[in-house]
mmCIF file with all atom_site columns, C-alpha atoms in Angstrom:
data_model
loop_
_atom_site.group_PDB
_atom_site.id
_atom_site.type_symbol
_atom_site.label_atom_id
_atom_site.label_alt_id
_atom_site.label_comp_id
_atom_site.label_asym_id
_atom_site.label_entity_id
_atom_site.label_seq_id
_atom_site.pdbx_PDB_ins_code
_atom_site.Cartn_x
_atom_site.Cartn_y
_atom_site.Cartn_z
_atom_site.occupancy
_atom_site.B_iso_or_equiv
_atom_site.pdbx_formal_charge
_atom_site.auth_seq_id
_atom_site.auth_comp_id
_atom_site.auth_asym_id
_atom_site.auth_atom_id
_atom_site.pdbx_PDB_model_num
ATOM 1   C CA . GLY A 1 1   ? 86.253 87.361  180.495 1.00 0.00 ? 1   GLY A CA 1
ATOM 2   C CA . LEU A 1 2   ? 82.832 88.929  180.052 1.00 0.00 ? 2   LEU A CA 1
ATOM 3   C CA . TYR A 1 3   ? 81.637 87.918  183.517 1.00 0.00 ? 3   TYR A CA 1
ATOM 4   C CA . GLU A 1 4   ? 84.542 89.829  185.133 1.00 0.00 ? 4   GLU A CA 1
ATOM 5   C CA . HIS A 1 5   ? 84.204 92.850  182.797 1.00 0.00 ? 5   HIS A CA 1
ATOM 6   C CA . PRO A 1 6   ? 80.486 92.857  182.009 1.00 0.00 ? 6   PRO A CA 1
ATOM 7   C CA . VAL A 1 7   ? 80.274 95.934  179.792 1.00 0.00 ? 7   VAL A CA 1
ATOM 8   C CA . ILE A 1 8   ? 80.160 95.733  175.991 1.00 0.00 ? 8   ILE A CA 1
ATOM 9   C CA . ALA A 1 9   ? 80.492 99.179  174.426 1.00 0.00 ? 9   ALA A CA 1
ATOM 10  C CA . VAL A 1 10  ? 78.515 99.410  171.169 1.00 0.00 ? 10  VAL A CA 1
ATOM 11  C CA . LEU A 1 11  ? 79.874 101.822 168.566 1.00 0.00 ? 11  LEU A CA 1
ATOM 12  C CA . ARG A 1 12  ? 78.086 103.167 165.505 1.00 0.00 ? 12  ARG A CA 1
ATOM 13  C CA . ALA A 1 13  ? 80.272 105.611 163.571 1.00 0.00 ? 13  ALA A CA 1
ATOM 14  C CA . ARG A 1 14  ? 80.128 107.498 160.293 1.00 0.00 ? 14  ARG A CA 1
ATOM 15  C CA . ALA A 1 15  ? 83.486 106.017 159.244 1.00 0.00 ? 15  ALA A CA 1
ATOM 16  C CA . PRO A 1 16  ? 85.615 103.270 160.811 1.00 0.00 ? 16  PRO A CA 1
ATOM 17  C CA . HIS A 1 17  ? 88.632 105.469 161.648 1.00 0.00 ? 17  HIS A CA 1
ATOM 18  C CA . ASP A 1 18  ? 86.287 107.446 163.938 1.00 0.00 ? 18  ASP A CA 1
ATOM 19  C CA . TYR A 1 19  ? 86.411 104.397 166.221 1.00 0.00 ? 19  TYR A CA 1
ATOM 20  C CA . ASP A 1 20  ? 90.080 104.855 167.153 1.00 0.00 ? 20  ASP A CA 1
ATOM 21  C CA . HIS A 1 21  ? 90.039 107.774 169.624 1.00 0.00 ? 21  HIS A CA 1
ATOM 22  C CA . VAL A 1 22  ? 86.858 106.526 171.263 1.00 0.00 ? 22  VAL A CA 1
ATOM 23  C CA . LEU A 1 23  ? 88.286 103.020 171.737 1.00 0.00 ? 23  LEU A CA 1
ATOM 24  C CA . ASP A 1 24  ? 91.407 104.577 173.289 1.00 0.00 ? 24  ASP A CA 1
ATOM 25  C CA . VAL A 1 25  ? 89.289 106.309 175.947 1.00 0.00 ? 25  VAL A CA 1
ATOM 26  C CA . LEU A 1 26  ? 87.113 103.246 176.581 1.00 0.00 ? 26  LEU A CA 1
ATOM 27  C CA . ALA A 1 27  ? 90.148 100.984 177.013 1.00 0.00 ? 27  ALA A CA 1
ATOM 28  C CA . GLU A 1 28  ? 91.855 103.449 179.353 1.00 0.00 ? 28  GLU A CA 1
ATOM 29  C CA . GLY A 1 29  ? 88.658 103.597 181.400 1.00 0.00 ? 29  GLY A CA 1
ATOM 30  C CA . GLY A 1 30  ? 88.493 99.850  181.925 1.00 0.00 ? 30  GLY A CA 1
ATOM 31  C CA . VAL A 1 31  ? 86.075 98.710  179.200 1.00 0.00 ? 31  VAL A CA 1
ATOM 32  C CA . ARG A 1 32  ? 87.370 95.415  177.804 1.00 0.00 ? 32  ARG A CA 1
ATOM 33  C CA . PHE A 1 33  ? 84.762 94.552  175.156 1.00 0.00 ? 33  PHE A CA 1
ATOM 34  C CA . ALA A 1 34  ? 83.769 96.660  172.152 1.00 0.00 ? 34  ALA A CA 1
ATOM 35  C CA . GLU A 1 35  ? 81.213 95.879  169.466 1.00 0.00 ? 35  GLU A CA 1
ATOM 36  C CA . VAL A 1 36  ? 81.710 97.676  166.166 1.00 0.00 ? 36  VAL A CA 1
ATOM 37  C CA . THR A 1 37  ? 78.727 97.589  163.867 1.00 0.00 ? 37  THR A CA 1
ATOM 38  C CA . LEU A 1 38  ? 78.063 96.899  160.210 1.00 0.00 ? 38  LEU A CA 1
ATOM 39  C CA . SER A 1 39  ? 75.846 100.000 160.141 1.00 0.00 ? 39  SER A CA 1
ATOM 40  C CA . THR A 1 40  ? 79.212 101.802 159.856 1.00 0.00 ? 40  THR A CA 1
ATOM 41  C CA . PRO A 1 41  ? 80.345 101.494 156.192 1.00 0.00 ? 41  PRO A CA 1
ATOM 42  C CA . GLY A 1 42  ? 83.767 99.877  155.840 1.00 0.00 ? 42  GLY A CA 1
ATOM 43  C CA . THR A 1 43  ? 83.813 98.241  159.267 1.00 0.00 ? 43  THR A CA 1
ATOM 44  C CA . LEU A 1 44  ? 84.789 94.805  157.928 1.00 0.00 ? 44  LEU A CA 1
ATOM 45  C CA . ASP A 1 45  ? 87.681 96.260  155.897 1.00 0.00 ? 45  ASP A CA 1
ATOM 46  C CA . TYR A 1 46  ? 88.976 98.090  158.971 1.00 0.00 ? 46  TYR A CA 1
ATOM 47  C CA . LEU A 1 47  ? 88.393 95.204  161.381 1.00 0.00 ? 47  LEU A CA 1
ATOM 48  C CA . PRO A 1 48  ? 91.928 93.688  161.276 1.00 0.00 ? 48  PRO A CA 1
ATOM 49  C CA . THR A 1 49  ? 93.326 97.081  162.362 1.00 0.00 ? 49  THR A CA 1
ATOM 50  C CA . LEU A 1 50  ? 90.935 97.208  165.323 1.00 0.00 ? 50  LEU A CA 1
ATOM 51  C CA . VAL A 1 51  ? 91.620 93.588  166.296 1.00 0.00 ? 51  VAL A CA 1
ATOM 52  C CA . ALA A 1 52  ? 95.376 94.258  166.213 1.00 0.00 ? 52  ALA A CA 1
ATOM 53  C CA . ARG A 1 53  ? 95.066 96.912  168.964 1.00 0.00 ? 53  ARG A CA 1
ATOM 54  C CA . GLY A 1 54  ? 95.137 94.199  171.621 1.00 0.00 ? 54  GLY A CA 1
ATOM 55  C CA . ASP A 1 55  ? 93.718 96.356  174.434 1.00 0.00 ? 55  ASP A CA 1
ATOM 56  C CA . LEU A 1 56  ? 90.085 95.477  173.709 1.00 0.00 ? 56  LEU A CA 1
ATOM 57  C CA . THR A 1 57  ? 88.236 92.354  172.653 1.00 0.00 ? 57  THR A CA 1
ATOM 58  C CA . VAL A 1 58  ? 86.535 93.481  169.447 1.00 0.00 ? 58  VAL A CA 1
ATOM 59  C CA . GLY A 1 59  ? 83.371 91.864  168.115 1.00 0.00 ? 59  GLY A CA 1
ATOM 60  C CA . VAL A 1 60  ? 81.149 92.739  165.184 1.00 0.00 ? 60  VAL A CA 1
ATOM 61  C CA . GLY A 1 61  ? 77.465 93.582  165.484 1.00 0.00 ? 61  GLY A CA 1
ATOM 62  C CA . THR A 1 62  ? 74.455 94.193  163.220 1.00 0.00 ? 62  THR A CA 1
ATOM 63  C CA . ILE A 1 63  ? 75.221 90.969  161.349 1.00 0.00 ? 63  ILE A CA 1
ATOM 64  C CA . THR A 1 64  ? 72.153 89.699  159.487 1.00 0.00 ? 64  THR A CA 1
ATOM 65  C CA . THR A 1 65  ? 73.561 87.287  156.870 1.00 0.00 ? 65  THR A CA 1
ATOM 66  C CA . VAL A 1 66  ? 75.810 84.233  156.904 1.00 0.00 ? 66  VAL A CA 1
ATOM 67  C CA . ALA A 1 67  ? 78.101 85.969  154.374 1.00 0.00 ? 67  ALA A CA 1
ATOM 68  C CA . GLU A 1 68  ? 78.610 88.919  156.755 1.00 0.00 ? 68  GLU A CA 1
ATOM 69  C CA . ALA A 1 69  ? 79.283 86.502  159.593 1.00 0.00 ? 69  ALA A CA 1
ATOM 70  C CA . GLU A 1 70  ? 81.924 84.676  157.520 1.00 0.00 ? 70  GLU A CA 1
ATOM 71  C CA . ARG A 1 71  ? 83.665 87.945  156.617 1.00 0.00 ? 71  ARG A CA 1
ATOM 72  C CA . ALA A 1 72  ? 83.645 89.093  160.241 1.00 0.00 ? 72  ALA A CA 1
ATOM 73  C CA . ILE A 1 73  ? 85.139 85.800  161.448 1.00 0.00 ? 73  ILE A CA 1
ATOM 74  C CA . ASP A 1 74  ? 87.764 85.868  158.701 1.00 0.00 ? 74  ASP A CA 1
ATOM 75  C CA . GLY A 1 75  ? 88.612 89.457  159.700 1.00 0.00 ? 75  GLY A CA 1
ATOM 76  C CA . GLY A 1 76  ? 89.335 88.395  163.260 1.00 0.00 ? 76  GLY A CA 1
ATOM 77  C CA . ALA A 1 77  ? 86.096 89.229  165.081 1.00 0.00 ? 77  ALA A CA 1
ATOM 78  C CA . ALA A 1 78  ? 86.296 87.845  168.621 1.00 0.00 ? 78  ALA A CA 1
ATOM 79  C CA . TYR A 1 79  ? 82.515 87.438  168.732 1.00 0.00 ? 79  TYR A CA 1
ATOM 80  C CA . LEU A 1 80  ? 79.440 88.123  166.592 1.00 0.00 ? 80  LEU A CA 1
ATOM 81  C CA . VAL A 1 81  ? 76.250 89.958  167.520 1.00 0.00 ? 81  VAL A CA 1
ATOM 82  C CA . THR A 1 82  ? 73.004 89.968  165.531 1.00 0.00 ? 82  THR A CA 1
ATOM 83  C CA . PRO A 1 83  ? 69.859 92.098  165.932 1.00 0.00 ? 83  PRO A CA 1
ATOM 84  C CA . VAL A 1 84  ? 67.605 89.139  165.068 1.00 0.00 ? 84  VAL A CA 1
ATOM 85  C CA . THR A 1 85  ? 67.768 85.376  165.494 1.00 0.00 ? 85  THR A CA 1
ATOM 86  C CA . VAL A 1 86  ? 69.089 83.782  162.287 1.00 0.00 ? 86  VAL A CA 1
ATOM 87  C CA . VAL A 1 87  ? 69.852 80.173  163.195 1.00 0.00 ? 87  VAL A CA 1
ATOM 88  C CA . PRO A 1 88  ? 72.307 79.541  160.282 1.00 0.00 ? 88  PRO A CA 1
ATOM 89  C CA . ILE A 1 89  ? 74.465 82.446  161.565 1.00 0.00 ? 89  ILE A CA 1
ATOM 90  C CA . VAL A 1 90  ? 74.529 80.881  165.033 1.00 0.00 ? 90  VAL A CA 1
ATOM 91  C CA . GLU A 1 91  ? 75.394 77.491  163.555 1.00 0.00 ? 91  GLU A CA 1
ATOM 92  C CA . LEU A 1 92  ? 78.222 78.982  161.466 1.00 0.00 ? 92  LEU A CA 1
ATOM 93  C CA . ALA A 1 93  ? 79.726 80.737  164.496 1.00 0.00 ? 93  ALA A CA 1
ATOM 94  C CA . VAL A 1 94  ? 79.484 77.568  166.584 1.00 0.00 ? 94  VAL A CA 1
ATOM 95  C CA . SER A 1 95  ? 81.165 75.537  163.829 1.00 0.00 ? 95  SER A CA 1
ATOM 96  C CA . ARG A 1 96  ? 83.998 78.102  163.635 1.00 0.00 ? 96  ARG A CA 1
ATOM 97  C CA . GLY A 1 97  ? 84.385 78.272  167.417 1.00 0.00 ? 97  GLY A CA 1
ATOM 98  C CA . VAL A 1 98  ? 83.439 81.948  167.634 1.00 0.00 ? 98  VAL A CA 1
ATOM 99  C CA . PRO A 1 99  ? 81.059 83.167  170.388 1.00 0.00 ? 99  PRO A CA 1
ATOM 100 C CA . VAL A 1 100 ? 77.774 84.535  169.049 1.00 0.00 ? 100 VAL A CA 1
ATOM 101 C CA . PHE A 1 101 ? 75.027 86.608  170.676 1.00 0.00 ? 101 PHE A CA 1
ATOM 102 C CA . PRO A 1 102 ? 71.870 86.431  168.537 1.00 0.00 ? 102 PRO A CA 1
ATOM 103 C CA . GLY A 1 103 ? 69.225 89.074  169.161 1.00 0.00 ? 103 GLY A CA 1
ATOM 104 C CA . GLY A 1 104 ? 65.618 88.407  170.016 1.00 0.00 ? 104 GLY A CA 1
ATOM 105 C CA . LEU A 1 105 ? 62.809 89.722  172.214 1.00 0.00 ? 105 LEU A CA 1
ATOM 106 C CA . THR A 1 106 ? 60.278 86.948  172.658 1.00 0.00 ? 106 THR A CA 1
ATOM 107 C CA . PRO A 1 107 ? 61.022 83.831  174.704 1.00 0.00 ? 107 PRO A CA 1
ATOM 108 C CA . THR A 1 108 ? 60.558 81.790  171.505 1.00 0.00 ? 108 THR A CA 1
ATOM 109 C CA . GLU A 1 109 ? 63.235 83.753  169.619 1.00 0.00 ? 109 GLU A CA 1
ATOM 110 C CA . LEU A 1 110 ? 65.672 83.788  172.532 1.00 0.00 ? 110 LEU A CA 1
ATOM 111 C CA . TYR A 1 111 ? 65.274 80.077  173.191 1.00 0.00 ? 111 TYR A CA 1
ATOM 112 C CA . ALA A 1 112 ? 65.761 79.293  169.479 1.00 0.00 ? 112 ALA A CA 1
ATOM 113 C CA . GLY A 1 113 ? 69.104 81.132  169.503 1.00 0.00 ? 113 GLY A CA 1
ATOM 114 C CA . TRP A 1 114 ? 70.150 79.446  172.747 1.00 0.00 ? 114 TRP A CA 1
ATOM 115 C CA . GLN A 1 115 ? 69.171 75.987  171.450 1.00 0.00 ? 115 GLN A CA 1
ATOM 116 C CA . ALA A 1 116 ? 71.203 76.565  168.279 1.00 0.00 ? 116 ALA A CA 1
ATOM 117 C CA . GLY A 1 117 ? 74.325 76.945  170.415 1.00 0.00 ? 117 GLY A CA 1
ATOM 118 C CA . ALA A 1 118 ? 74.592 80.670  171.175 1.00 0.00 ? 118 ALA A CA 1
ATOM 119 C CA . SER A 1 119 ? 77.106 81.647  173.868 1.00 0.00 ? 119 SER A CA 1
ATOM 120 C CA . ALA A 1 120 ? 74.455 84.052  175.178 1.00 0.00 ? 120 ALA A CA 1
ATOM 121 C CA . VAL A 1 121 ? 71.333 85.577  173.661 1.00 0.00 ? 121 VAL A CA 1
ATOM 122 C CA . LYS A 1 122 ? 70.883 89.307  173.179 1.00 0.00 ? 122 LYS A CA 1
ATOM 123 C CA . ILE A 1 123 ? 67.633 90.756  174.521 1.00 0.00 ? 123 ILE A CA 1
ATOM 124 C CA . PHE A 1 124 ? 66.890 93.499  172.001 1.00 0.00 ? 124 PHE A CA 1
ATOM 125 C CA . PRO A 1 125 ? 65.552 96.143  172.291 1.00 0.00 ? 125 PRO A CA 1
ATOM 126 C CA . ALA A 1 126 ? 66.068 95.713  176.032 1.00 0.00 ? 126 ALA A CA 1
ATOM 127 C CA . GLN A 1 127 ? 64.686 99.111  177.011 1.00 0.00 ? 127 GLN A CA 1
ATOM 128 C CA . THR A 1 128 ? 61.184 98.043  175.947 1.00 0.00 ? 128 THR A CA 1
ATOM 129 C CA . VAL A 1 129 ? 61.011 95.186  178.482 1.00 0.00 ? 129 VAL A CA 1
ATOM 130 C CA . GLY A 1 130 ? 63.319 96.137  181.367 1.00 0.00 ? 130 GLY A CA 1
ATOM 131 C CA . ALA A 1 131 ? 65.390 94.000  183.716 1.00 0.00 ? 131 ALA A CA 1
ATOM 132 C CA . ALA A 1 132 ? 62.447 92.077  185.183 1.00 0.00 ? 132 ALA A CA 1
ATOM 133 C CA . PHE A 1 133 ? 62.135 90.380  181.785 1.00 0.00 ? 133 PHE A CA 1
ATOM 134 C CA . GLY A 1 134 ? 65.526 88.735  182.331 1.00 0.00 ? 134 GLY A CA 1
ATOM 135 C CA . LYS A 1 135 ? 64.411 87.422  185.697 1.00 0.00 ? 135 LYS A CA 1
ATOM 136 C CA . HIS A 1 136 ? 61.229 85.965  184.170 1.00 0.00 ? 136 HIS A CA 1
ATOM 137 C CA . LEU A 1 137 ? 63.212 84.219  181.413 1.00 0.00 ? 137 LEU A CA 1
ATOM 138 C CA . ARG A 1 138 ? 65.283 82.447  184.046 1.00 0.00 ? 138 ARG A CA 1
ATOM 139 C CA . GLY A 1 139 ? 62.104 80.757  185.366 1.00 0.00 ? 139 GLY A CA 1
ATOM 140 C CA . PRO A 1 140 ? 61.645 78.275  182.509 1.00 0.00 ? 140 PRO A CA 1
ATOM 141 C CA . PHE A 1 141 ? 65.261 78.581  181.303 1.00 0.00 ? 141 PHE A CA 1
ATOM 142 C CA . PRO A 1 142 ? 67.499 78.633  184.407 1.00 0.00 ? 142 PRO A CA 1
ATOM 143 C CA . ASP A 1 143 ? 70.725 78.100  182.404 1.00 0.00 ? 143 ASP A CA 1
ATOM 144 C CA . LEU A 1 144 ? 70.037 80.706  179.718 1.00 0.00 ? 144 LEU A CA 1
ATOM 145 C CA . GLN A 1 145 ? 72.767 83.357  179.435 1.00 0.00 ? 145 GLN A CA 1
ATOM 146 C CA . PHE A 1 146 ? 71.557 86.752  178.245 1.00 0.00 ? 146 PHE A CA 1
ATOM 147 C CA . VAL A 1 147 ? 72.907 90.206  177.413 1.00 0.00 ? 147 VAL A CA 1
ATOM 148 C CA . PRO A 1 148 ? 70.508 93.166  177.208 1.00 0.00 ? 148 PRO A CA 1
ATOM 149 C CA . SER A 1 149 ? 71.111 95.631  174.376 1.00 0.00 ? 149 SER A CA 1
ATOM 150 C CA . GLY A 1 150 ? 69.294 98.708  173.093 1.00 0.00 ? 150 GLY A CA 1
ATOM 151 C CA . GLY A 1 151 ? 68.573 101.685 175.312 1.00 0.00 ? 151 GLY A CA 1
ATOM 152 C CA . VAL A 1 152 ? 70.339 100.307 178.377 1.00 0.00 ? 152 VAL A CA 1
ATOM 153 C CA . GLY A 1 153 ? 71.012 103.436 180.448 1.00 0.00 ? 153 GLY A CA 1
ATOM 154 C CA . LEU A 1 154 ? 73.744 103.859 183.043 1.00 0.00 ? 154 LEU A CA 1
ATOM 155 C CA . ASN A 1 155 ? 71.189 103.556 185.838 1.00 0.00 ? 155 ASN A CA 1
ATOM 156 C CA . ASP A 1 156 ? 69.813 100.297 184.383 1.00 0.00 ? 156 ASP A CA 1
ATOM 157 C CA . ILE A 1 157 ? 73.107 98.394  184.597 1.00 0.00 ? 157 ILE A CA 1
ATOM 158 C CA . PRO A 1 158 ? 72.860 97.195  188.234 1.00 0.00 ? 158 PRO A CA 1
ATOM 159 C CA . ALA A 1 159 ? 69.262 95.962  187.764 1.00 0.00 ? 159 ALA A CA 1
ATOM 160 C CA . TRP A 1 160 ? 70.122 93.962  184.638 1.00 0.00 ? 160 TRP A CA 1
ATOM 161 C CA . LEU A 1 161 ? 73.159 92.343  186.247 1.00 0.00 ? 161 LEU A CA 1
ATOM 162 C CA . ALA A 1 162 ? 71.132 91.587  189.383 1.00 0.00 ? 162 ALA A CA 1
ATOM 163 C CA . ALA A 1 163 ? 68.517 89.947  187.136 1.00 0.00 ? 163 ALA A CA 1
ATOM 164 C CA . GLY A 1 164 ? 71.188 87.514  185.944 1.00 0.00 ? 164 GLY A CA 1
ATOM 165 C CA . ALA A 1 165 ? 72.598 89.152  182.819 1.00 0.00 ? 165 ALA A CA 1
ATOM 166 C CA . LEU A 1 166 ? 76.028 87.869  181.753 1.00 0.00 ? 166 LEU A CA 1
ATOM 167 C CA . ALA A 1 167 ? 76.889 91.415  180.644 1.00 0.00 ? 167 ALA A CA 1
ATOM 168 C CA . VAL A 1 168 ? 75.216 94.587  179.403 1.00 0.00 ? 168 VAL A CA 1
ATOM 169 C CA . SER A 1 169 ? 75.599 96.188  175.969 1.00 0.00 ? 169 SER A CA 1
ATOM 170 C CA . VAL A 1 170 ? 75.702 99.972  176.250 1.00 0.00 ? 170 VAL A CA 1
ATOM 171 C CA . GLY A 1 171 ? 75.632 102.230 173.214 1.00 0.00 ? 171 GLY A CA 1
ATOM 172 C CA . GLY A 1 172 ? 74.287 105.783 173.118 1.00 0.00 ? 172 GLY A CA 1
ATOM 173 C CA . PRO A 1 173 ? 74.135 106.387 176.886 1.00 0.00 ? 173 PRO A CA 1
ATOM 174 C CA . LEU A 1 174 ? 77.877 105.612 177.122 1.00 0.00 ? 174 LEU A CA 1
ATOM 175 C CA . ILE A 1 175 ? 79.238 106.811 173.767 1.00 0.00 ? 175 ILE A CA 1
ATOM 176 C CA . GLY A 1 176 ? 77.096 109.949 173.465 1.00 0.00 ? 176 GLY A CA 1
ATOM 177 C CA . ASP A 1 177 ? 78.459 112.285 170.772 1.00 0.00 ? 177 ASP A CA 1
ATOM 178 C CA . ALA A 1 178 ? 82.058 111.054 171.081 1.00 0.00 ? 178 ALA A CA 1
ATOM 179 C CA . LEU A 1 179 ? 82.052 109.458 167.614 1.00 0.00 ? 179 LEU A CA 1
ATOM 180 C CA . ARG A 1 180 ? 80.939 112.783 166.106 1.00 0.00 ? 180 ARG A CA 1
ATOM 181 C CA . GLY A 1 181 ? 83.726 114.901 167.578 1.00 0.00 ? 181 GLY A CA 1
ATOM 182 C CA . GLY A 1 182 ? 82.221 115.213 171.052 1.00 0.00 ? 182 GLY A CA 1
ATOM 183 C CA . ASP A 1 183 ? 84.060 115.796 174.319 1.00 0.00 ? 183 ASP A CA 1
ATOM 184 C CA . LEU A 1 184 ? 86.374 112.855 175.067 1.00 0.00 ? 184 LEU A CA 1
ATOM 185 C CA . ASP A 1 185 ? 86.813 113.923 178.702 1.00 0.00 ? 185 ASP A CA 1
ATOM 186 C CA . ALA A 1 186 ? 83.053 113.568 179.138 1.00 0.00 ? 186 ALA A CA 1
ATOM 187 C CA . LEU A 1 187 ? 83.297 110.119 177.521 1.00 0.00 ? 187 LEU A CA 1
ATOM 188 C CA . ALA A 1 188 ? 86.050 109.195 179.991 1.00 0.00 ? 188 ALA A CA 1
ATOM 189 C CA . ALA A 1 189 ? 83.826 110.265 182.894 1.00 0.00 ? 189 ALA A CA 1
ATOM 190 C CA . ARG A 1 190 ? 80.880 108.209 181.573 1.00 0.00 ? 190 ARG A CA 1
ATOM 191 C CA . THR A 1 191 ? 83.190 105.227 181.009 1.00 0.00 ? 191 THR A CA 1
ATOM 192 C CA . HIS A 1 192 ? 84.348 105.395 184.619 1.00 0.00 ? 192 HIS A CA 1
ATOM 193 C CA . GLU A 1 193 ? 80.720 105.570 185.778 1.00 0.00 ? 193 GLU A CA 1
ATOM 194 C CA . VAL A 1 194 ? 79.642 102.581 183.673 1.00 0.00 ? 194 VAL A CA 1
ATOM 195 C CA . VAL A 1 195 ? 82.575 100.392 184.713 1.00 0.00 ? 195 VAL A CA 1
ATOM 196 C CA . ALA A 1 196 ? 82.054 101.300 188.385 1.00 0.00 ? 196 ALA A CA 1
ATOM 197 C CA . ALA A 1 197 ? 78.312 100.553 188.156 1.00 0.00 ? 197 ALA A CA 1
ATOM 198 C CA . ALA A 1 198 ? 78.988 97.143  186.569 1.00 0.00 ? 198 ALA A CA 1
ATOM 199 C CA . GLU A 1 199 ? 81.696 96.172  189.043 1.00 0.00 ? 199 GLU A CA 1
ATOM 200 C CA . GLY A 1 200 ? 79.562 97.338  191.965 1.00 0.00 ? 200 GLY A CA 1
ATOM 201 C CA . ALA A 1 201 ? 76.630 95.210  190.782 1.00 0.00 ? 201 ALA A CA 1
ATOM 202 C CA . ARG A 1 202 ? 78.803 92.084  190.688 1.00 0.00 ? 202 ARG A CA 1
#
């Protein structure tokens, strides 16, 4: 699961079929979890195709409404990710048995998502607070599971995992320009680096 393969690759594309080649490289490089985002038009329509691949566990991110969450679950999303804490979305996911990672930044927001039944909470944007924030959260909330997202660089991965993160969400620093026709060999090299950094930190 996520603890053994603690990297979630976050993909924002111009069109959903742009995901395919990039997911091929990520899967070959040992990434097991991919988050495709609703900021890419047509993602929900294309989702069953991505889920059917079988080499990656595909979740859907940038979900902000219950209706989007329902469509993502119906389309086969393995997990849901939100940028903000919307308790009804968490409750829906829990009722449907689908893991959900609601986003928040303050302890109040993160605790609200956790209390509502989140599998883990997403610290977003993580870059603005750094890994020490995760350690501080564990003081009052020793059981809280968290995943940093937003500006997590390759060099930040060990610190976040050492601070107790369940996993790290990595977007731009991993994907780079690969979704816009960039060098896939360079993506493969970054993928290897990210997976090695995560495994080394465990």
